[in-house]
PDB file of C-alpha atoms and ligand atoms in Angstrom:
ATOM      1  CA  MET A   1      -0.041  -0.002  -0.006  1.00  0.00           C
ATOM      2  CA  GLU A   2       1.406   3.445  -0.880  1.00  0.00           C
ATOM      3  CA  ASN A   3       2.167   6.043   1.869  1.00  0.00           C
ATOM      4  CA  GLY A   4      -0.748   7.912   2.940  1.00  0.00           C
ATOM      5  CA  ALA A   5      -3.386   5.641   1.238  1.00  0.00           C
ATOM      6  CA  GLN A   6      -6.492   4.967   3.184  1.00  0.00           C
ATOM      7  CA  GLN A   7      -6.959   1.458   4.277  1.00  0.00           C
ATOM      8  CA  THR A   8     -10.538   0.134   3.767  1.00  0.00           C
ATOM      9  CA  PRO A   9     -12.049  -0.430   7.235  1.00  0.00           C
ATOM     10  CA  ALA A  10     -12.463  -4.215   8.022  1.00  0.00           C
ATOM     11  CA  ALA A  11     -16.011  -5.431   7.536  1.00  0.00           C
ATOM     12  CA  LYS A  12     -17.694  -5.626  10.932  1.00  0.00           C
ATOM     13  CA  THR A  13     -19.884  -8.660  10.176  1.00  0.00           C
ATOM     14  CA  PRO A  14     -18.510 -11.833   9.001  1.00  0.00           C
ATOM     15  CA  PRO A  15     -20.165 -13.555   6.010  1.00  0.00           C
ATOM     16  CA  SER A  16     -23.399 -15.452   6.902  1.00  0.00           C
ATOM     17  CA  PRO A  17     -23.020 -19.172   7.077  1.00  0.00           C
ATOM     18  CA  PRO A  18     -25.015 -21.120   4.460  1.00  0.00           C
ATOM     19  CA  MET A  19     -28.701 -21.681   5.466  1.00  0.00           C
ATOM     20  CA  PRO A  20     -31.182 -24.421   4.378  1.00  0.00           C
ATOM     21  CA  LYS A  21     -33.684 -23.126   1.830  1.00  0.00           C
ATOM     22  CA  VAL A  22     -37.335 -24.002   1.765  1.00  0.00           C
ATOM     23  CA  GLY A  23     -38.466 -26.125  -1.389  1.00  0.00           C
ATOM     24  CA  VAL A  24     -41.907 -26.910  -2.526  1.00  0.00           C
ATOM     25  CA  ALA A  25     -42.376 -29.901  -4.792  1.00  0.00           C
ATOM     26  CA  VAL A  26     -45.716 -30.989  -6.330  1.00  0.00           C
ATOM     27  CA  PHE A  27     -47.049 -34.461  -6.877  1.00  0.00           C
ATOM     28  CA  LEU A  28     -49.371 -33.519  -9.814  1.00  0.00           C
ATOM     29  CA  LEU A  29     -51.632 -36.498 -10.210  1.00  0.00           C
ATOM     30  CA  LYS A  30     -53.674 -37.512 -13.236  1.00  0.00           C
ATOM     31  CA  GLY A  31     -55.309 -41.001 -12.659  1.00  0.00           C
ATOM     32  CA  SER A  32     -52.591 -43.291 -11.656  1.00  0.00           C
ATOM     33  CA  LYS A  33     -49.938 -41.137 -13.132  1.00  0.00           C
ATOM     34  CA  VAL A  34     -47.597 -38.302 -11.842  1.00  0.00           C
ATOM     35  CA  LEU A  35     -45.876 -35.532 -13.689  1.00  0.00           C
ATOM     36  CA  LEU A  36     -42.204 -35.697 -13.806  1.00  0.00           C
ATOM     37  CA  GLY A  37     -39.420 -34.002 -15.799  1.00  0.00           C
ATOM     38  CA  LYS A  38     -35.798 -34.640 -16.419  1.00  0.00           C
ATOM     39  CA  ARG A  39     -33.713 -32.096 -14.458  1.00  0.00           C
ATOM     40  CA  LEU A  40     -31.000 -29.940 -16.286  1.00  0.00           C
ATOM     41  CA  SER A  41     -30.117 -28.010 -13.198  1.00  0.00           C
ATOM     42  CA  ALA A  42     -26.640 -28.698 -11.620  1.00  0.00           C
ATOM     43  CA  VAL A  43     -28.543 -30.199  -8.591  1.00  0.00           C
ATOM     44  CA  GLY A  44     -29.749 -33.518  -9.645  1.00  0.00           C
ATOM     45  CA  HIS A  45     -28.891 -33.289 -13.300  1.00  0.00           C
ATOM     46  CA  SER A  46     -30.419 -35.866 -15.605  1.00  0.00           C
ATOM     47  CA  THR A  47     -32.702 -37.223 -12.868  1.00  0.00           C
ATOM     48  CA  PHE A  48     -36.454 -37.284 -12.933  1.00  0.00           C
ATOM     49  CA  ALA A  49     -38.202 -34.890 -10.563  1.00  0.00           C
ATOM     50  CA  LEU A  50     -41.383 -33.276  -9.684  1.00  0.00           C
ATOM     51  CA  PRO A  51     -42.174 -29.739 -10.703  1.00  0.00           C
ATOM     52  CA  GLY A  52     -41.209 -27.261  -7.842  1.00  0.00           C
ATOM     53  CA  GLY A  53     -38.978 -24.716  -6.625  1.00  0.00           C
ATOM     54  CA  HIS A  54     -38.186 -22.346  -3.649  1.00  0.00           C
ATOM     55  CA  LEU A  55     -40.619 -20.650  -1.442  1.00  0.00           C
ATOM     56  CA  GLU A  56     -40.619 -16.909  -1.940  1.00  0.00           C
ATOM     57  CA  PHE A  57     -40.972 -14.323   0.899  1.00  0.00           C
ATOM     58  CA  GLY A  58     -44.656 -14.103   2.037  1.00  0.00           C
ATOM     59  CA  GLU A  59     -45.930 -17.009   0.064  1.00  0.00           C
ATOM     60  CA  SER A  60     -48.105 -19.974   1.231  1.00  0.00           C
ATOM     61  CA  PHE A  61     -47.031 -23.449   0.255  1.00  0.00           C
ATOM     62  CA  GLU A  62     -50.090 -23.723  -1.997  1.00  0.00           C
ATOM     63  CA  GLU A  63     -49.332 -20.416  -3.692  1.00  0.00           C
ATOM     64  CA  CYS A  64     -45.689 -21.503  -4.329  1.00  0.00           C
ATOM     65  CA  ALA A  65     -46.972 -24.839  -5.765  1.00  0.00           C
ATOM     66  CA  THR A  66     -49.310 -23.033  -8.038  1.00  0.00           C
ATOM     67  CA  ARG A  67     -46.716 -20.530  -9.142  1.00  0.00           C
ATOM     68  CA  GLU A  68     -43.875 -23.078  -9.779  1.00  0.00           C
ATOM     69  CA  VAL A  69     -46.140 -25.481 -11.798  1.00  0.00           C
ATOM     70  CA  LYS A  70     -47.446 -22.676 -13.898  1.00  0.00           C
ATOM     71  CA  GLU A  71     -43.979 -21.276 -14.454  1.00  0.00           C
ATOM     72  CA  GLU A  72     -42.414 -24.534 -15.391  1.00  0.00           C
ATOM     73  CA  THR A  73     -45.274 -26.434 -17.209  1.00  0.00           C
ATOM     74  CA  GLY A  74     -48.083 -23.871 -18.034  1.00  0.00           C
ATOM     75  CA  LEU A  75     -50.502 -25.997 -16.138  1.00  0.00           C
ATOM     76  CA  ILE A  76     -53.053 -24.614 -13.786  1.00  0.00           C
ATOM     77  CA  ILE A  77     -53.395 -26.874 -10.696  1.00  0.00           C
ATOM     78  CA  ASP A  78     -56.425 -27.545  -8.465  1.00  0.00           C
ATOM     79  CA  LYS A  79     -57.154 -29.177  -5.230  1.00  0.00           C
ATOM     80  CA  THR A  80     -53.741 -28.440  -3.569  1.00  0.00           C
ATOM     81  CA  GLU A  81     -53.165 -30.364  -0.394  1.00  0.00           C
ATOM     82  CA  TYR A  82     -50.142 -30.616   1.910  1.00  0.00           C
ATOM     83  CA  LEU A  83     -48.762 -34.110   2.037  1.00  0.00           C
ATOM     84  CA  THR A  84     -45.440 -34.193   3.977  1.00  0.00           C
ATOM     85  CA  VAL A  85     -42.016 -32.496   4.601  1.00  0.00           C
ATOM     86  CA  THR A  86     -38.649 -33.871   4.191  1.00  0.00           C
ATOM     87  CA  ASN A  87     -35.146 -32.670   5.244  1.00  0.00           C
ATOM     88  CA  ASN A  88     -32.623 -33.119   2.351  1.00  0.00           C
ATOM     89  CA  VAL A  89     -28.902 -32.472   2.720  1.00  0.00           C
ATOM     90  CA  ILE A  90     -28.342 -33.007  -1.019  1.00  0.00           C
ATOM     91  CA  SER A  91     -24.565 -31.991  -1.079  1.00  0.00           C
ATOM     92  CA  GLU A  92     -22.054 -29.791   0.837  1.00  0.00           C
ATOM     93  CA  LYS A  93     -23.719 -26.673  -0.469  1.00  0.00           C
ATOM     94  CA  VAL A  94     -27.393 -27.802  -0.858  1.00  0.00           C
ATOM     95  CA  HIS A  95     -29.647 -28.279   2.114  1.00  0.00           C
ATOM     96  CA  THR A  96     -33.319 -28.090   1.388  1.00  0.00           C
ATOM     97  CA  VAL A  97     -36.258 -28.517   3.630  1.00  0.00           C
ATOM     98  CA  CYS A  98     -38.901 -29.606   1.084  1.00  0.00           C
ATOM     99  CA  VAL A  99     -42.567 -29.335   1.414  1.00  0.00           C
ATOM    100  CA  PHE A 100     -44.458 -31.805  -0.753  1.00  0.00           C
ATOM    101  CA  ILE A 101     -47.900 -30.847  -2.011  1.00  0.00           C
ATOM    102  CA  ARG A 102     -50.427 -32.901  -3.885  1.00  0.00           C
ATOM    103  CA  ALA A 103     -52.623 -31.402  -6.618  1.00  0.00           C
ATOM    104  CA  VAL A 104     -54.526 -32.345  -9.831  1.00  0.00           C
ATOM    105  CA  PRO A 105     -54.529 -30.375 -13.143  1.00  0.00           C
ATOM    106  CA  ALA A 106     -57.627 -28.133 -13.510  1.00  0.00           C
ATOM    107  CA  ASP A 107     -57.932 -29.281 -17.107  1.00  0.00           C
ATOM    108  CA  VAL A 108     -56.885 -32.939 -17.599  1.00  0.00           C
ATOM    109  CA  ASN A 109     -56.751 -32.410 -21.374  1.00  0.00           C
ATOM    110  CA  GLN A 110     -54.071 -29.454 -21.127  1.00  0.00           C
ATOM    111  CA  LYS A 111     -50.556 -30.722 -22.089  1.00  0.00           C
ATOM    112  CA  PRO A 112     -47.638 -29.769 -19.985  1.00  0.00           C
ATOM    113  CA  GLU A 113     -45.166 -27.326 -21.890  1.00  0.00           C
ATOM    114  CA  THR A 114     -41.364 -27.147 -21.289  1.00  0.00           C
ATOM    115  CA  LEU A 115     -41.350 -23.396 -20.300  1.00  0.00           C
ATOM    116  CA  GLU A 116     -37.939 -23.485 -18.590  1.00  0.00           C
ATOM    117  CA  PRO A 117     -35.776 -25.479 -21.102  1.00  0.00           C
ATOM    118  CA  ASP A 118     -32.675 -24.571 -19.237  1.00  0.00           C
ATOM    119  CA  LYS A 119     -33.947 -26.401 -16.238  1.00  0.00           C
ATOM    120  CA  CYS A 120     -35.922 -29.230 -17.477  1.00  0.00           C
ATOM    121  CA  ALA A 121     -35.714 -31.445 -20.665  1.00  0.00           C
ATOM    122  CA  GLY A 122     -39.442 -32.026 -20.775  1.00  0.00           C
ATOM    123  CA  TRP A 123     -42.411 -33.030 -18.796  1.00  0.00           C
ATOM    124  CA  ASP A 124     -44.539 -36.251 -19.078  1.00  0.00           C
ATOM    125  CA  TRP A 125     -46.972 -38.305 -17.186  1.00  0.00           C
ATOM    126  CA  TYR A 126     -45.590 -41.577 -15.650  1.00  0.00           C
ATOM    127  CA  GLU A 127     -47.370 -44.501 -14.035  1.00  0.00           C
ATOM    128  CA  TRP A 128     -46.591 -44.568 -10.291  1.00  0.00           C
ATOM    129  CA  ASN A 129     -45.858 -48.200 -10.454  1.00  0.00           C
ATOM    130  CA  ASN A 130     -43.404 -47.755 -13.391  1.00  0.00           C
ATOM    131  CA  LEU A 131     -41.462 -44.589 -12.628  1.00  0.00           C
ATOM    132  CA  PRO A 132     -38.519 -43.587 -14.851  1.00  0.00           C
ATOM    133  CA  LYS A 133     -34.924 -43.880 -13.686  1.00  0.00           C
ATOM    134  CA  PRO A 134     -32.909 -42.380 -12.081  1.00  0.00           C
ATOM    135  CA  LEU A 135     -35.213 -40.334  -9.882  1.00  0.00           C
ATOM    136  CA  PHE A 136     -33.939 -37.224  -8.133  1.00  0.00           C
ATOM    137  CA  GLY A 137     -32.372 -38.291  -4.847  1.00  0.00           C
ATOM    138  CA  PRO A 138     -34.995 -36.809  -2.363  1.00  0.00           C
ATOM    139  CA  LEU A 139     -37.859 -38.422  -4.488  1.00  0.00           C
ATOM    140  CA  GLU A 140     -36.079 -41.793  -4.735  1.00  0.00           C
ATOM    141  CA  ASP A 141     -35.659 -41.867  -0.974  1.00  0.00           C
ATOM    142  CA  MET A 142     -39.393 -41.218  -0.620  1.00  0.00           C
ATOM    143  CA  VAL A 143     -40.320 -43.943  -3.136  1.00  0.00           C
ATOM    144  CA  GLN A 144     -37.887 -46.376  -1.289  1.00  0.00           C
ATOM    145  CA  SER A 145     -39.466 -45.573   2.018  1.00  0.00           C
ATOM    146  CA  GLY A 146     -42.916 -46.766   0.514  1.00  0.00           C
ATOM    147  CA  PHE A 147     -44.290 -43.230   0.335  1.00  0.00           C
ATOM    148  CA  ASN A 148     -47.408 -42.982  -1.887  1.00  0.00           C
ATOM    149  CA  PRO A 149     -48.860 -39.567  -2.885  1.00  0.00           C
ATOM    150  CA  PHE A 150     -52.269 -40.854  -3.992  1.00  0.00           C
ATOM    151  CA  PRO A 151     -55.369 -40.424  -1.858  1.00  0.00           C
ATOM    152  CA  THR A 152     -56.251 -43.683  -0.085  1.00  0.00           C
ATOM    153  CA  THR A 153     -60.061 -43.520  -0.669  1.00  0.00           C
TER     154      THR A 153
HETATM  155  N1  8DG B   1     -38.463 -29.431  -8.167  1.00  0.00           N
HETATM  156  C1  8DG B   1     -38.171 -30.330  -7.188  1.00  0.00           C
HETATM  157  N2  8DG B   1     -37.611 -30.037  -6.056  1.00  0.00           N
HETATM  158  C2  8DG B   1     -37.458 -31.009  -5.092  1.00  0.00           C
HETATM  159  C3  8DG B   1     -37.851 -32.239  -5.283  1.00  0.00           C
HETATM  160  N3  8DG B   1     -37.572 -33.025  -4.207  1.00  0.00           N
HETATM  161  C4  8DG B   1     -36.976 -32.105  -3.376  1.00  0.00           C
HETATM  162  O1  8DG B   1     -36.498 -32.400  -2.251  1.00  0.00           O
HETATM  163  N4  8DG B   1     -36.834 -30.844  -3.908  1.00  0.00           N
HETATM  164  C5  8DG B   1     -36.136 -29.792  -3.341  1.00  0.00           C
HETATM  165  C6  8DG B   1     -34.644 -29.758  -3.674  1.00  0.00           C
HETATM  166  C7  8DG B   1     -34.604 -28.678  -4.691  1.00  0.00           C
HETATM  167  O2  8DG B   1     -33.306 -28.087  -4.721  1.00  0.00           O
HETATM  168  C8  8DG B   1     -35.669 -27.707  -4.145  1.00  0.00           C
HETATM  169  C9  8DG B   1     -36.237 -26.606  -5.048  1.00  0.00           C
HETATM  170  O3  8DG B   1     -36.351 -27.092  -6.321  1.00  0.00           O
HETATM  171  P1  8DG B   1     -35.542 -26.736  -7.611  1.00  0.00           P
HETATM  172  O4  8DG B   1     -34.178 -27.124  -7.420  1.00  0.00           O
HETATM  173  O5  8DG B   1     -36.302 -27.481  -8.728  1.00  0.00           O
HETATM  174  O6  8DG B   1     -35.662 -25.288  -7.717  1.00  0.00           O
HETATM  175  P2  8DG B   1     -35.495 -24.068  -8.785  1.00  0.00           P
HETATM  176  O7  8DG B   1     -33.982 -23.967  -9.117  1.00  0.00           O
HETATM  177  O8  8DG B   1     -36.384 -24.376  -9.947  1.00  0.00           O
HETATM  178  O9  8DG B   1     -35.985 -22.975  -7.868  1.00  0.00           O
HETATM  179  P3  8DG B   1     -36.162 -21.498  -8.019  1.00  0.00           P
HETATM  180  O10 8DG B   1     -35.030 -20.939  -7.365  1.00  0.00           O
HETATM  181  O11 8DG B   1     -36.288 -21.190  -9.448  1.00  0.00           O
HETATM  182  O12 8DG B   1     -37.365 -21.304  -7.186  1.00  0.00           O
HETATM  183  O13 8DG B   1     -36.691 -28.521  -3.668  1.00  0.00           O
HETATM  184  C10 8DG B   1     -38.457 -32.621  -6.548  1.00  0.00           C
HETATM  185  O14 8DG B   1     -38.916 -33.820  -6.757  1.00  0.00           O
HETATM  186  N5  8DG B   1     -38.610 -31.721  -7.400  1.00  0.00           N
END
């Protein structure tokens, strides 16, 4: 440093430690099928996952589910219901508490569109008892544990 130059005062607060984020994922059900798409994001690249994303400030889980499905697929959802929550430490840098919502399409004839092609290779309906592989890790864990998103009655 040159003579007389002012030294920048040291920052008073240290950088915040990483925090878990809140995710919302949607089991969108049509008959015995569920909507899945192949992920293109770095987290879980090339695995099949539910539509979803991160909860925004002030949103309800149902609002987030509705927004994310619309943004990603163009589909309008109906009959949103809370199902369960899981704690997912996905990597050293990604820790998500994920809230799972069940819903149905408002119009069963409406086709899902790939509206975020940088994040998803395409959406399709899959039979619950014949799911594609590989599933996104947190979803695979749920399936392995025997979780079933369909209503029992
Ligand atoms: N989309 C999706 N997210 C899931 C599933 N299971 C699960 O634990 N999550 C968690 C981990 C994800 O990092 C997190 C948020 O979803 P995401 O990774 O698709 O989010 P995104 O980049 O589209 O989110 P955003 O910041 O644009 O809102 O939710 C799932 O099956 N699908």
